[in-house]
PDB file of N, CA, C and O in Angstrom:
ATOM      1  N   MET A  25     -19.087  60.242 176.826  1.00 73.00           N
ATOM      2  CA  MET A  25     -17.719  59.888 177.166  1.00 73.00           C
ATOM      3  C   MET A  25     -17.194  60.915 178.158  1.00 73.00           C
ATOM      4  O   MET A  25     -17.345  62.109 177.967  1.00 73.00           O
ATOM      5  N   GLU A  26     -16.549  60.433 179.194  1.00 84.00           N
ATOM      6  CA  GLU A  26     -15.992  61.295 180.218  1.00 84.00           C
ATOM      7  C   GLU A  26     -14.506  61.505 179.943  1.00 84.00           C
ATOM      8  O   GLU A  26     -13.797  60.579 179.577  1.00 84.00           O
ATOM      9  N   VAL A  27     -14.041  62.735 180.118  1.00 84.00           N
ATOM     10  CA  VAL A  27     -12.635  63.060 179.875  1.00 84.00           C
ATOM     11  C   VAL A  27     -11.888  63.013 181.202  1.00 84.00           C
ATOM     12  O   VAL A  27     -12.322  63.586 182.190  1.00 84.00           O
ATOM     13  N   LYS A  28     -10.766  62.297 181.224  1.00 84.00           N
ATOM     14  CA  LYS A  28      -9.904  62.201 182.407  1.00 84.00           C
ATOM     15  C   LYS A  28      -8.575  62.853 182.089  1.00 84.00           C
ATOM     16  O   LYS A  28      -8.183  62.970 180.931  1.00 84.00           O
ATOM     17  N   THR A  29      -7.875  63.267 183.113  1.00 87.00           N
ATOM     18  CA  THR A  29      -6.591  63.927 182.940  1.00 87.00           C
ATOM     19  C   THR A  29      -5.507  63.122 183.646  1.00 87.00           C
ATOM     20  O   THR A  29      -5.711  62.647 184.751  1.00 87.00           O
ATOM     21  N   ILE A  30      -4.363  62.982 182.987  1.00 86.00           N
ATOM     22  CA  ILE A  30      -3.201  62.343 183.590  1.00 86.00           C
ATOM     23  C   ILE A  30      -2.115  63.411 183.680  1.00 86.00           C
ATOM     24  O   ILE A  30      -1.676  63.940 182.662  1.00 86.00           O
ATOM     25  N   LYS A  31      -1.708  63.721 184.897  1.00 91.00           N
ATOM     26  CA  LYS A  31      -0.700  64.766 185.085  1.00 91.00           C
ATOM     27  C   LYS A  31       0.702  64.202 184.925  1.00 91.00           C
ATOM     28  O   LYS A  31       0.962  63.036 185.206  1.00 91.00           O
ATOM     29  N   GLY A  32       1.610  65.041 184.482  1.00 93.00           N
ATOM     30  CA  GLY A  32       3.022  64.689 184.449  1.00 93.00           C
ATOM     31  C   GLY A  32       3.468  63.887 183.240  1.00 93.00           C
ATOM     32  O   GLY A  32       4.533  63.281 183.270  1.00 93.00           O
ATOM     33  N   ILE A  33       2.673  63.854 182.185  1.00 92.00           N
ATOM     34  CA  ILE A  33       3.063  63.113 180.979  1.00 92.00           C
ATOM     35  C   ILE A  33       3.617  64.111 179.960  1.00 92.00           C
ATOM     36  O   ILE A  33       2.940  65.066 179.589  1.00 92.00           O
ATOM     37  N   ASP A  34       4.852  63.865 179.527  1.00 93.00           N
ATOM     38  CA  ASP A  34       5.437  64.755 178.528  1.00 93.00           C
ATOM     39  C   ASP A  34       4.866  64.428 177.150  1.00 93.00           C
ATOM     40  O   ASP A  34       4.254  63.381 176.936  1.00 93.00           O
ATOM     41  N   GLU A  35       5.072  65.318 176.220  1.00 94.00           N
ATOM     42  CA  GLU A  35       4.492  65.194 174.881  1.00 94.00           C
ATOM     43  C   GLU A  35       4.965  63.929 174.162  1.00 94.00           C
ATOM     44  O   GLU A  35       4.189  63.251 173.500  1.00 94.00           O
ATOM     45  N   GLY A  36       6.245  63.582 174.312  1.00 95.00           N
ATOM     46  CA  GLY A  36       6.781  62.387 173.649  1.00 95.00           C
ATOM     47  C   GLY A  36       6.137  61.108 174.147  1.00 95.00           C
ATOM     48  O   GLY A  36       5.800  60.220 173.357  1.00 95.00           O
ATOM     49  N   THR A  37       5.963  61.013 175.452  1.00 94.00           N
ATOM     50  CA  THR A  37       5.324  59.825 176.030  1.00 94.00           C
ATOM     51  C   THR A  37       3.877  59.728 175.579  1.00 94.00           C
ATOM     52  O   THR A  37       3.388  58.646 175.249  1.00 94.00           O
ATOM     53  N   TRP A  38       3.189  60.863 175.556  1.00 94.00           N
ATOM     54  CA  TRP A  38       1.792  60.873 175.130  1.00 94.00           C
ATOM     55  C   TRP A  38       1.661  60.425 173.670  1.00 94.00           C
ATOM     56  O   TRP A  38       0.792  59.622 173.337  1.00 94.00           O
ATOM     57  N   MET A  39       2.546  60.916 172.818  1.00 95.00           N
ATOM     58  CA  MET A  39       2.500  60.541 171.406  1.00 95.00           C
ATOM     59  C   MET A  39       2.802  59.051 171.232  1.00 95.00           C
ATOM     60  O   MET A  39       2.178  58.371 170.419  1.00 95.00           O
ATOM     61  N   GLU A  40       3.755  58.542 172.003  1.00 96.00           N
ATOM     62  CA  GLU A  40       4.080  57.115 171.926  1.00 96.00           C
ATOM     63  C   GLU A  40       2.898  56.261 172.361  1.00 96.00           C
ATOM     64  O   GLU A  40       2.591  55.226 171.753  1.00 96.00           O
ATOM     65  N   PHE A  41       2.211  56.691 173.412  1.00 95.00           N
ATOM     66  CA  PHE A  41       1.022  55.986 173.899  1.00 95.00           C
ATOM     67  C   PHE A  41      -0.060  55.968 172.817  1.00 95.00           C
ATOM     68  O   PHE A  41      -0.670  54.932 172.549  1.00 95.00           O
ATOM     69  N   LYS A  42      -0.280  57.104 172.173  1.00 95.00           N
ATOM     70  CA  LYS A  42      -1.273  57.175 171.100  1.00 95.00           C
ATOM     71  C   LYS A  42      -0.891  56.266 169.938  1.00 95.00           C
ATOM     72  O   LYS A  42      -1.748  55.575 169.367  1.00 95.00           O
ATOM     73  N   MET A  43       0.396  56.240 169.586  1.00 96.00           N
ATOM     74  CA  MET A  43       0.857  55.400 168.479  1.00 96.00           C
ATOM     75  C   MET A  43       0.690  53.912 168.799  1.00 96.00           C
ATOM     76  O   MET A  43       0.326  53.116 167.929  1.00 96.00           O
ATOM     77  N   LEU A  44       0.957  53.538 170.043  1.00 96.00           N
ATOM     78  CA  LEU A  44       0.753  52.142 170.442  1.00 96.00           C
ATOM     79  C   LEU A  44      -0.710  51.747 170.313  1.00 96.00           C
ATOM     80  O   LEU A  44      -1.034  50.637 169.871  1.00 96.00           O
ATOM     81  N   ALA A  45      -1.599  52.636 170.714  1.00 96.00           N
ATOM     82  CA  ALA A  45      -3.026  52.353 170.611  1.00 96.00           C
ATOM     83  C   ALA A  45      -3.424  52.161 169.144  1.00 96.00           C
ATOM     84  O   ALA A  45      -4.192  51.248 168.812  1.00 96.00           O
ATOM     85  N   VAL A  46      -2.895  52.989 168.267  1.00 96.00           N
ATOM     86  CA  VAL A  46      -3.205  52.866 166.846  1.00 96.00           C
ATOM     87  C   VAL A  46      -2.664  51.542 166.303  1.00 96.00           C
ATOM     88  O   VAL A  46      -3.359  50.825 165.574  1.00 96.00           O
ATOM     89  N   LYS A  47      -1.422  51.202 166.654  1.00 96.00           N
ATOM     90  CA  LYS A  47      -0.825  49.949 166.165  1.00 96.00           C
ATOM     91  C   LYS A  47      -1.613  48.729 166.613  1.00 96.00           C
ATOM     92  O   LYS A  47      -1.776  47.768 165.860  1.00 96.00           O
ATOM     93  N   LYS A  48      -2.089  48.754 167.852  1.00 95.00           N
ATOM     94  CA  LYS A  48      -2.832  47.616 168.398  1.00 95.00           C
ATOM     95  C   LYS A  48      -4.313  47.658 168.034  1.00 95.00           C
ATOM     96  O   LYS A  48      -5.066  46.755 168.384  1.00 95.00           O
ATOM     97  N   ARG A  49      -4.722  48.745 167.362  1.00 96.00           N
ATOM     98  CA  ARG A  49      -6.114  48.944 166.971  1.00 96.00           C
ATOM     99  C   ARG A  49      -7.043  48.910 168.180  1.00 96.00           C
ATOM    100  O   ARG A  49      -8.090  48.243 168.187  1.00 96.00           O
ATOM    101  N   LEU A  50      -6.617  49.619 169.233  1.00 96.00           N
ATOM    102  CA  LEU A  50      -7.395  49.749 170.460  1.00 96.00           C
ATOM    103  C   LEU A  50      -7.620  51.225 170.748  1.00 96.00           C
ATOM    104  O   LEU A  50      -6.865  52.077 170.286  1.00 96.00           O
ATOM    105  N   THR A  51      -8.655  51.483 171.529  1.00 94.00           N
ATOM    106  CA  THR A  51      -8.792  52.848 172.019  1.00 94.00           C
ATOM    107  C   THR A  51      -7.729  53.054 173.097  1.00 94.00           C
ATOM    108  O   THR A  51      -7.196  52.084 173.657  1.00 94.00           O
ATOM    109  N   MET A  52      -7.424  54.289 173.400  1.00 93.00           N
ATOM    110  CA  MET A  52      -6.397  54.557 174.402  1.00 93.00           C
ATOM    111  C   MET A  52      -6.838  54.063 175.779  1.00 93.00           C
ATOM    112  O   MET A  52      -6.024  53.582 176.565  1.00 93.00           O
ATOM    113  N   GLY A  53      -8.124  54.122 176.063  1.00 92.00           N
ATOM    114  CA  GLY A  53      -8.641  53.618 177.338  1.00 92.00           C
ATOM    115  C   GLY A  53      -8.461  52.118 177.479  1.00 92.00           C
ATOM    116  O   GLY A  53      -8.052  51.618 178.531  1.00 92.00           O
ATOM    117  N   LYS A  54      -8.769  51.388 176.390  1.00 95.00           N
ATOM    118  CA  LYS A  54      -8.604  49.928 176.429  1.00 95.00           C
ATOM    119  C   LYS A  54      -7.130  49.550 176.524  1.00 95.00           C
ATOM    120  O   LYS A  54      -6.769  48.613 177.237  1.00 95.00           O
ATOM    121  N   LEU A  55      -6.274  50.282 175.813  1.00 96.00           N
ATOM    122  CA  LEU A  55      -4.838  50.006 175.888  1.00 96.00           C
ATOM    123  C   LEU A  55      -4.321  50.228 177.302  1.00 96.00           C
ATOM    124  O   LEU A  55      -3.563  49.415 177.824  1.00 96.00           O
ATOM    125  N   LEU A  56      -4.756  51.307 177.921  1.00 95.00           N
ATOM    126  CA  LEU A  56      -4.330  51.584 179.299  1.00 95.00           C
ATOM    127  C   LEU A  56      -4.788  50.468 180.231  1.00 95.00           C
ATOM    128  O   LEU A  56      -4.026  50.015 181.095  1.00 95.00           O
ATOM    129  N   ARG A  57      -6.019  50.000 180.054  1.00 95.00           N
ATOM    130  CA  ARG A  57      -6.533  48.908 180.884  1.00 95.00           C
ATOM    131  C   ARG A  57      -5.687  47.643 180.700  1.00 95.00           C
ATOM    132  O   ARG A  57      -5.314  46.975 181.669  1.00 95.00           O
ATOM    133  N   VAL A  58      -5.338  47.312 179.444  1.00 96.00           N
ATOM    134  CA  VAL A  58      -4.512  46.135 179.150  1.00 96.00           C
ATOM    135  C   VAL A  58      -3.134  46.286 179.791  1.00 96.00           C
ATOM    136  O   VAL A  58      -2.600  45.338 180.383  1.00 96.00           O
ATOM    137  N   MET A  59      -2.556  47.477 179.687  1.00 96.00           N
ATOM    138  CA  MET A  59      -1.228  47.715 180.256  1.00 96.00           C
ATOM    139  C   MET A  59      -1.246  47.566 181.774  1.00 96.00           C
ATOM    140  O   MET A  59      -0.327  46.970 182.355  1.00 96.00           O
ATOM    141  N   ILE A  60      -2.290  48.060 182.413  1.00 96.00           N
ATOM    142  CA  ILE A  60      -2.395  47.952 183.876  1.00 96.00           C
ATOM    143  C   ILE A  60      -2.581  46.508 184.300  1.00 96.00           C
ATOM    144  O   ILE A  60      -1.967  46.043 185.269  1.00 96.00           O
ATOM    145  N   GLU A  61      -3.422  45.772 183.581  1.00 96.00           N
ATOM    146  CA  GLU A  61      -3.626  44.347 183.901  1.00 96.00           C
ATOM    147  C   GLU A  61      -2.329  43.562 183.761  1.00 96.00           C
ATOM    148  O   GLU A  61      -1.999  42.731 184.608  1.00 96.00           O
ATOM    149  N   LYS A  62      -1.576  43.830 182.687  1.00 96.00           N
ATOM    150  CA  LYS A  62      -0.309  43.127 182.469  1.00 96.00           C
ATOM    151  C   LYS A  62       0.694  43.485 183.558  1.00 96.00           C
ATOM    152  O   LYS A  62       1.386  42.618 184.090  1.00 96.00           O
ATOM    153  N   TYR A  63       0.765  44.758 183.920  1.00 96.00           N
ATOM    154  CA  TYR A  63       1.684  45.191 184.970  1.00 96.00           C
ATOM    155  C   TYR A  63       1.335  44.507 186.292  1.00 96.00           C
ATOM    156  O   TYR A  63       2.226  44.015 186.994  1.00 96.00           O
ATOM    157  N   SER A  64       0.057  44.477 186.641  1.00 95.00           N
ATOM    158  CA  SER A  64      -0.364  43.839 187.891  1.00 95.00           C
ATOM    159  C   SER A  64      -0.015  42.357 187.893  1.00 95.00           C
ATOM    160  O   SER A  64       0.484  41.826 188.892  1.00 95.00           O
ATOM    161  N   LYS A  65      -0.283  41.680 186.788  1.00 94.00           N
ATOM    162  CA  LYS A  65       0.009  40.247 186.690  1.00 94.00           C
ATOM    163  C   LYS A  65       1.509  39.988 186.825  1.00 94.00           C
ATOM    164  O   LYS A  65       1.935  39.121 187.589  1.00 94.00           O
ATOM    165  N   ASP A  66       2.314  40.759 186.075  1.00 94.00           N
ATOM    166  CA  ASP A  66       3.769  40.578 186.123  1.00 94.00           C
ATOM    167  C   ASP A  66       4.324  40.885 187.510  1.00 94.00           C
ATOM    168  O   ASP A  66       5.216  40.195 188.000  1.00 94.00           O
ATOM    169  N   SER A  67       3.787  41.911 188.142  1.00 94.00           N
ATOM    170  CA  SER A  67       4.243  42.281 189.480  1.00 94.00           C
ATOM    171  C   SER A  67       3.928  41.174 190.485  1.00 94.00           C
ATOM    172  O   SER A  67       4.767  40.806 191.302  1.00 94.00           O
ATOM    173  N   ASN A  68       2.706  40.632 190.403  1.00 92.00           N
ATOM    174  CA  ASN A  68       2.323  39.547 191.314  1.00 92.00           C
ATOM    175  C   ASN A  68       3.182  38.306 191.090  1.00 92.00           C
ATOM    176  O   ASN A  68       3.609  37.657 192.051  1.00 92.00           O
ATOM    177  N   GLU A  69       3.436  37.975 189.834  1.00 92.00           N
ATOM    178  CA  GLU A  69       4.277  36.807 189.537  1.00 92.00           C
ATOM    179  C   GLU A  69       5.697  37.013 190.050  1.00 92.00           C
ATOM    180  O   GLU A  69       6.323  36.087 190.571  1.00 92.00           O
ATOM    181  N   PHE A  70       6.224  38.234 189.900  1.00 92.00           N
ATOM    182  CA  PHE A  70       7.572  38.531 190.367  1.00 92.00           C
ATOM    183  C   PHE A  70       7.675  38.325 191.879  1.00 92.00           C
ATOM    184  O   PHE A  70       8.566  37.622 192.353  1.00 92.00           O
ATOM    185  N   TRP A  71       6.746  38.925 192.632  1.00 91.00           N
ATOM    186  CA  TRP A  71       6.822  38.804 194.082  1.00 91.00           C
ATOM    187  C   TRP A  71       6.535  37.386 194.551  1.00 91.00           C
ATOM    188  O   TRP A  71       7.102  36.927 195.550  1.00 91.00           O
ATOM    189  N   ASP A  72       5.699  36.663 193.832  1.00 91.00           N
ATOM    190  CA  ASP A  72       5.457  35.273 194.179  1.00 91.00           C
ATOM    191  C   ASP A  72       6.727  34.453 194.015  1.00 91.00           C
ATOM    192  O   ASP A  72       7.051  33.609 194.853  1.00 91.00           O
ATOM    193  N   SER A  73       7.484  34.721 192.938  1.00 89.00           N
ATOM    194  CA  SER A  73       8.733  33.981 192.728  1.00 89.00           C
ATOM    195  C   SER A  73       9.774  34.348 193.782  1.00 89.00           C
ATOM    196  O   SER A  73      10.560  33.500 194.206  1.00 89.00           O
ATOM    197  N   ILE A  74       9.776  35.600 194.238  1.00 87.00           N
ATOM    198  CA  ILE A  74      10.728  36.021 195.274  1.00 87.00           C
ATOM    199  C   ILE A  74      10.354  35.402 196.619  1.00 87.00           C
ATOM    200  O   ILE A  74      11.200  34.834 197.322  1.00 87.00           O
ATOM    201  N   LEU A  75       9.102  35.519 197.002  1.00 88.00           N
ATOM    202  CA  LEU A  75       8.683  35.092 198.331  1.00 88.00           C
ATOM    203  C   LEU A  75       8.476  33.589 198.464  1.00 88.00           C
ATOM    204  O   LEU A  75       8.627  33.037 199.561  1.00 88.00           O
ATOM    205  N   ASN A  76       8.133  32.915 197.383  1.00 90.00           N
ATOM    206  CA  ASN A  76       7.833  31.486 197.462  1.00 90.00           C
ATOM    207  C   ASN A  76       8.765  30.630 196.614  1.00 90.00           C
ATOM    208  O   ASN A  76       8.502  29.451 196.408  1.00 90.00           O
ATOM    209  N   GLY A  77       9.850  31.219 196.133  1.00 86.00           N
ATOM    210  CA  GLY A  77      10.780  30.485 195.280  1.00 86.00           C
ATOM    211  C   GLY A  77      11.736  29.624 196.084  1.00 86.00           C
ATOM    212  O   GLY A  77      11.651  29.518 197.315  1.00 86.00           O
ATOM    213  N   ASP A  78      12.645  29.002 195.369  1.00 88.00           N
ATOM    214  CA  ASP A  78      13.644  28.158 196.012  1.00 88.00           C
ATOM    215  C   ASP A  78      14.589  28.996 196.861  1.00 88.00           C
ATOM    216  O   ASP A  78      14.887  30.147 196.535  1.00 88.00           O
ATOM    217  N   LYS A  79      15.081  28.397 197.943  1.00 87.00           N
ATOM    218  CA  LYS A  79      16.043  29.076 198.814  1.00 87.00           C
ATOM    219  C   LYS A  79      17.398  29.140 198.114  1.00 87.00           C
ATOM    220  O   LYS A  79      17.792  28.205 197.413  1.00 87.00           O
ATOM    221  N   ILE A  80      18.102  30.256 198.321  1.00 89.00           N
ATOM    222  CA  ILE A  80      19.440  30.362 197.758  1.00 89.00           C
ATOM    223  C   ILE A  80      20.504  30.069 198.814  1.00 89.00           C
ATOM    224  O   ILE A  80      21.664  29.886 198.479  1.00 89.00           O
ATOM    225  N   LEU A  81      20.097  30.036 200.072  1.00 90.00           N
ATOM    226  CA  LEU A  81      20.990  29.668 201.172  1.00 90.00           C
ATOM    227  C   LEU A  81      20.382  28.495 201.933  1.00 90.00           C
ATOM    228  O   LEU A  81      19.164  28.404 202.054  1.00 90.00           O
ATOM    229  N   THR A  82      21.240  27.679 202.478  1.00 91.00           N
ATOM    230  CA  THR A  82      20.738  26.631 203.363  1.00 91.00           C
ATOM    231  C   THR A  82      20.379  27.280 204.696  1.00 91.00           C
ATOM    232  O   THR A  82      20.826  28.384 205.007  1.00 91.00           O
ATOM    233  N   ASP A  83      19.575  26.603 205.489  1.00 92.00           N
ATOM    234  CA  ASP A  83      19.210  27.132 206.803  1.00 92.00           C
ATOM    235  C   ASP A  83      20.451  27.322 207.676  1.00 92.00           C
ATOM    236  O   ASP A  83      20.551  28.288 208.426  1.00 92.00           O
ATOM    237  N   LYS A  84      21.397  26.413 207.547  1.00 95.00           N
ATOM    238  CA  LYS A  84      22.631  26.494 208.328  1.00 95.00           C
ATOM    239  C   LYS A  84      23.418  27.753 207.956  1.00 95.00           C
ATOM    240  O   LYS A  84      23.881  28.494 208.836  1.00 95.00           O
ATOM    241  N   ASP A  85      23.563  28.028 206.654  1.00 95.00           N
ATOM    242  CA  ASP A  85      24.278  29.223 206.213  1.00 95.00           C
ATOM    243  C   ASP A  85      23.556  30.496 206.645  1.00 95.00           C
ATOM    244  O   ASP A  85      24.179  31.476 207.051  1.00 95.00           O
ATOM    245  N   ALA A  86      22.226  30.490 206.552  1.00 93.00           N
ATOM    246  CA  ALA A  86      21.445  31.664 206.941  1.00 93.00           C
ATOM    247  C   ALA A  86      21.621  31.964 208.422  1.00 93.00           C
ATOM    248  O   ALA A  86      21.787  33.127 208.817  1.00 93.00           O
ATOM    249  N   LYS A  87      21.620  30.918 209.260  1.00 95.00           N
ATOM    250  CA  LYS A  87      21.820  31.127 210.704  1.00 95.00           C
ATOM    251  C   LYS A  87      23.220  31.656 210.985  1.00 95.00           C
ATOM    252  O   LYS A  87      23.406  32.517 211.842  1.00 95.00           O
ATOM    253  N   ALA A  88      24.219  31.171 210.267  1.00 95.00           N
ATOM    254  CA  ALA A  88      25.593  31.640 210.459  1.00 95.00           C
ATOM    255  C   ALA A  88      25.722  33.122 210.075  1.00 95.00           C
ATOM    256  O   ALA A  88      26.357  33.897 210.789  1.00 95.00           O
ATOM    257  N   ILE A  89      25.118  33.513 208.984  1.00 95.00           N
ATOM    258  CA  ILE A  89      25.157  34.916 208.556  1.00 95.00           C
ATOM    259  C   ILE A  89      24.418  35.791 209.557  1.00 95.00           C
ATOM    260  O   ILE A  89      24.879  36.890 209.906  1.00 95.00           O
ATOM    261  N   HIS A  90      23.288  35.330 210.030  1.00 93.00           N
ATOM    262  CA  HIS A  90      22.509  36.081 211.023  1.00 93.00           C
ATOM    263  C   HIS A  90      23.318  36.269 212.315  1.00 93.00           C
ATOM    264  O   HIS A  90      23.359  37.366 212.873  1.00 93.00           O
ATOM    265  N   LYS A  91      23.970  35.203 212.767  1.00 93.00           N
ATOM    266  CA  LYS A  91      24.783  35.275 213.981  1.00 93.00           C
ATOM    267  C   LYS A  91      25.946  36.254 213.796  1.00 93.00           C
ATOM    268  O   LYS A  91      26.216  37.093 214.662  1.00 93.00           O
ATOM    269  N   TYR A  92      26.603  36.190 212.654  1.00 92.00           N
ATOM    270  CA  TYR A  92      27.726  37.087 212.372  1.00 92.00           C
ATOM    271  C   TYR A  92      27.270  38.546 212.324  1.00 92.00           C
ATOM    272  O   TYR A  92      27.925  39.429 212.876  1.00 92.00           O
ATOM    273  N   SER A  93      26.146  38.807 211.702  1.00 89.00           N
ATOM    274  CA  SER A  93      25.670  40.192 211.607  1.00 89.00           C
ATOM    275  C   SER A  93      25.259  40.725 212.973  1.00 89.00           C
ATOM    276  O   SER A  93      25.464  41.905 213.270  1.00 89.00           O
ATOM    277  N   ARG A  94      24.697  39.877 213.843  1.00 88.00           N
ATOM    278  CA  ARG A  94      24.367  40.309 215.206  1.00 88.00           C
ATOM    279  C   ARG A  94      25.624  40.713 215.960  1.00 88.00           C
ATOM    280  O   ARG A  94      25.645  41.733 216.650  1.00 88.00           O
ATOM    281  N   GLU A  95      26.684  39.926 215.834  1.00 87.00           N
ATOM    282  CA  GLU A  95      27.951  40.250 216.502  1.00 87.00           C
ATOM    283  C   GLU A  95      28.561  41.519 215.927  1.00 87.00           C
ATOM    284  O   GLU A  95      29.105  42.344 216.651  1.00 87.00           O
ATOM    285  N   LEU A  96      28.485  41.679 214.635  1.00 84.00           N
ATOM    286  CA  LEU A  96      29.039  42.854 213.981  1.00 84.00           C
ATOM    287  C   LEU A  96      28.345  44.130 214.446  1.00 84.00           C
ATOM    288  O   LEU A  96      28.991  45.161 214.655  1.00 84.00           O
ATOM    289  N   ARG A  97      27.058  44.077 214.660  1.00 83.00           N
ATOM    290  CA  ARG A  97      26.303  45.250 215.101  1.00 83.00           C
ATOM    291  C   ARG A  97      26.646  45.674 216.518  1.00 83.00           C
ATOM    292  O   ARG A  97      26.387  46.806 216.907  1.00 83.00           O
ATOM    293  N   LYS A  98      27.219  44.774 217.306  1.00 81.00           N
ATOM    294  CA  LYS A  98      27.594  45.109 218.677  1.00 81.00           C
ATOM    295  C   LYS A  98      28.885  45.910 218.737  1.00 81.00           C
ATOM    296  O   LYS A  98      29.193  46.519 219.754  1.00 81.00           O
ATOM    297  N   GLU A  99      29.629  45.932 217.638  1.00 78.00           N
ATOM    298  CA  GLU A  99      30.909  46.636 217.633  1.00 78.00           C
ATOM    299  C   GLU A  99      30.710  48.139 217.785  1.00 78.00           C
ATOM    300  O   GLU A  99      29.725  48.700 217.334  1.00 78.00           O
ATOM    301  N   ARG A 100      31.691  48.766 218.404  1.00 74.00           N
ATOM    302  CA  ARG A 100      31.662  50.207 218.646  1.00 74.00           C
ATOM    303  C   ARG A 100      31.595  50.950 217.305  1.00 74.00           C
ATOM    304  O   ARG A 100      32.304  50.618 216.362  1.00 74.00           O
ATOM    305  N   GLY A 101      30.733  51.941 217.258  1.00 73.00           N
ATOM    306  CA  GLY A 101      30.625  52.778 216.076  1.00 73.00           C
ATOM    307  C   GLY A 101      29.601  52.333 215.068  1.00 73.00           C
ATOM    308  O   GLY A 101      29.281  53.075 214.141  1.00 73.00           O
ATOM    309  N   PHE A 102      29.088  51.129 215.207  1.00 67.00           N
ATOM    310  CA  PHE A 102      28.115  50.656 214.219  1.00 67.00           C
ATOM    311  C   PHE A 102      26.804  51.409 214.326  1.00 67.00           C
ATOM    312  O   PHE A 102      26.216  51.792 213.337  1.00 67.00           O
ATOM    313  N   ARG A 103      26.385  51.624 215.579  1.00 65.00           N
ATOM    314  CA  ARG A 103      25.122  52.333 215.803  1.00 65.00           C
ATOM    315  C   ARG A 103      25.321  53.445 216.827  1.00 65.00           C
ATOM    316  O   ARG A 103      24.637  53.505 217.840  1.00 65.00           O
ATOM    317  N   ASP A 104      26.250  54.345 216.544  1.00 60.00           N
ATOM    318  CA  ASP A 104      26.457  55.472 217.458  1.00 60.00           C
ATOM    319  C   ASP A 104      25.248  56.396 217.421  1.00 60.00           C
ATOM    320  O   ASP A 104      24.837  56.856 216.359  1.00 60.00           O
ATOM    321  N   VAL A 105      24.707  56.630 218.579  1.00 60.00           N
ATOM    322  CA  VAL A 105      23.581  57.562 218.700  1.00 60.00           C
ATOM    323  C   VAL A 105      24.061  58.719 219.560  1.00 60.00           C
ATOM    324  O   VAL A 105      24.536  58.504 220.676  1.00 60.00           O
ATOM    325  N   PRO A 106      23.978  59.949 219.065  1.00 60.00           N
ATOM    326  CA  PRO A 106      24.446  61.080 219.869  1.00 60.00           C
ATOM    327  C   PRO A 106      23.611  61.246 221.141  1.00 60.00           C
ATOM    328  O   PRO A 106      22.412  61.007 221.133  1.00 60.00           O
ATOM    329  N   ASN A 107      24.280  61.582 222.202  1.00 59.00           N
ATOM    330  CA  ASN A 107      23.585  61.839 223.482  1.00 59.00           C
ATOM    331  C   ASN A 107      22.919  63.191 223.428  1.00 59.00           C
ATOM    332  O   ASN A 107      23.557  64.202 223.176  1.00 59.00           O
ATOM    333  N   ILE A 108      21.637  63.208 223.667  1.00 55.00           N
ATOM    334  CA  ILE A 108      20.896  64.474 223.621  1.00 55.00           C
ATOM    335  C   ILE A 108      20.354  64.787 224.989  1.00 55.00           C
ATOM    336  O   ILE A 108      19.901  64.016 225.719  1.00 55.00           O
TER     337      ILE A 108
END
């Protein structure tokens, strides 16, 4: 068995991780693998719902907001860059 080190884990978090492994009757390595797989799956599902989900604005409203923001950025003081 090879020993790995995880930096930056406080004692309370480490104890909680060990207790979870005991409750689930898994080794700590297997629990970590399960947690990483679940995190990856949930993260992918989240971004899929954001990027491929239903629109919250109509195309007409989105174009109007885009046009308004372009005009707003032209106003004095919005993007002042000091002369160097």
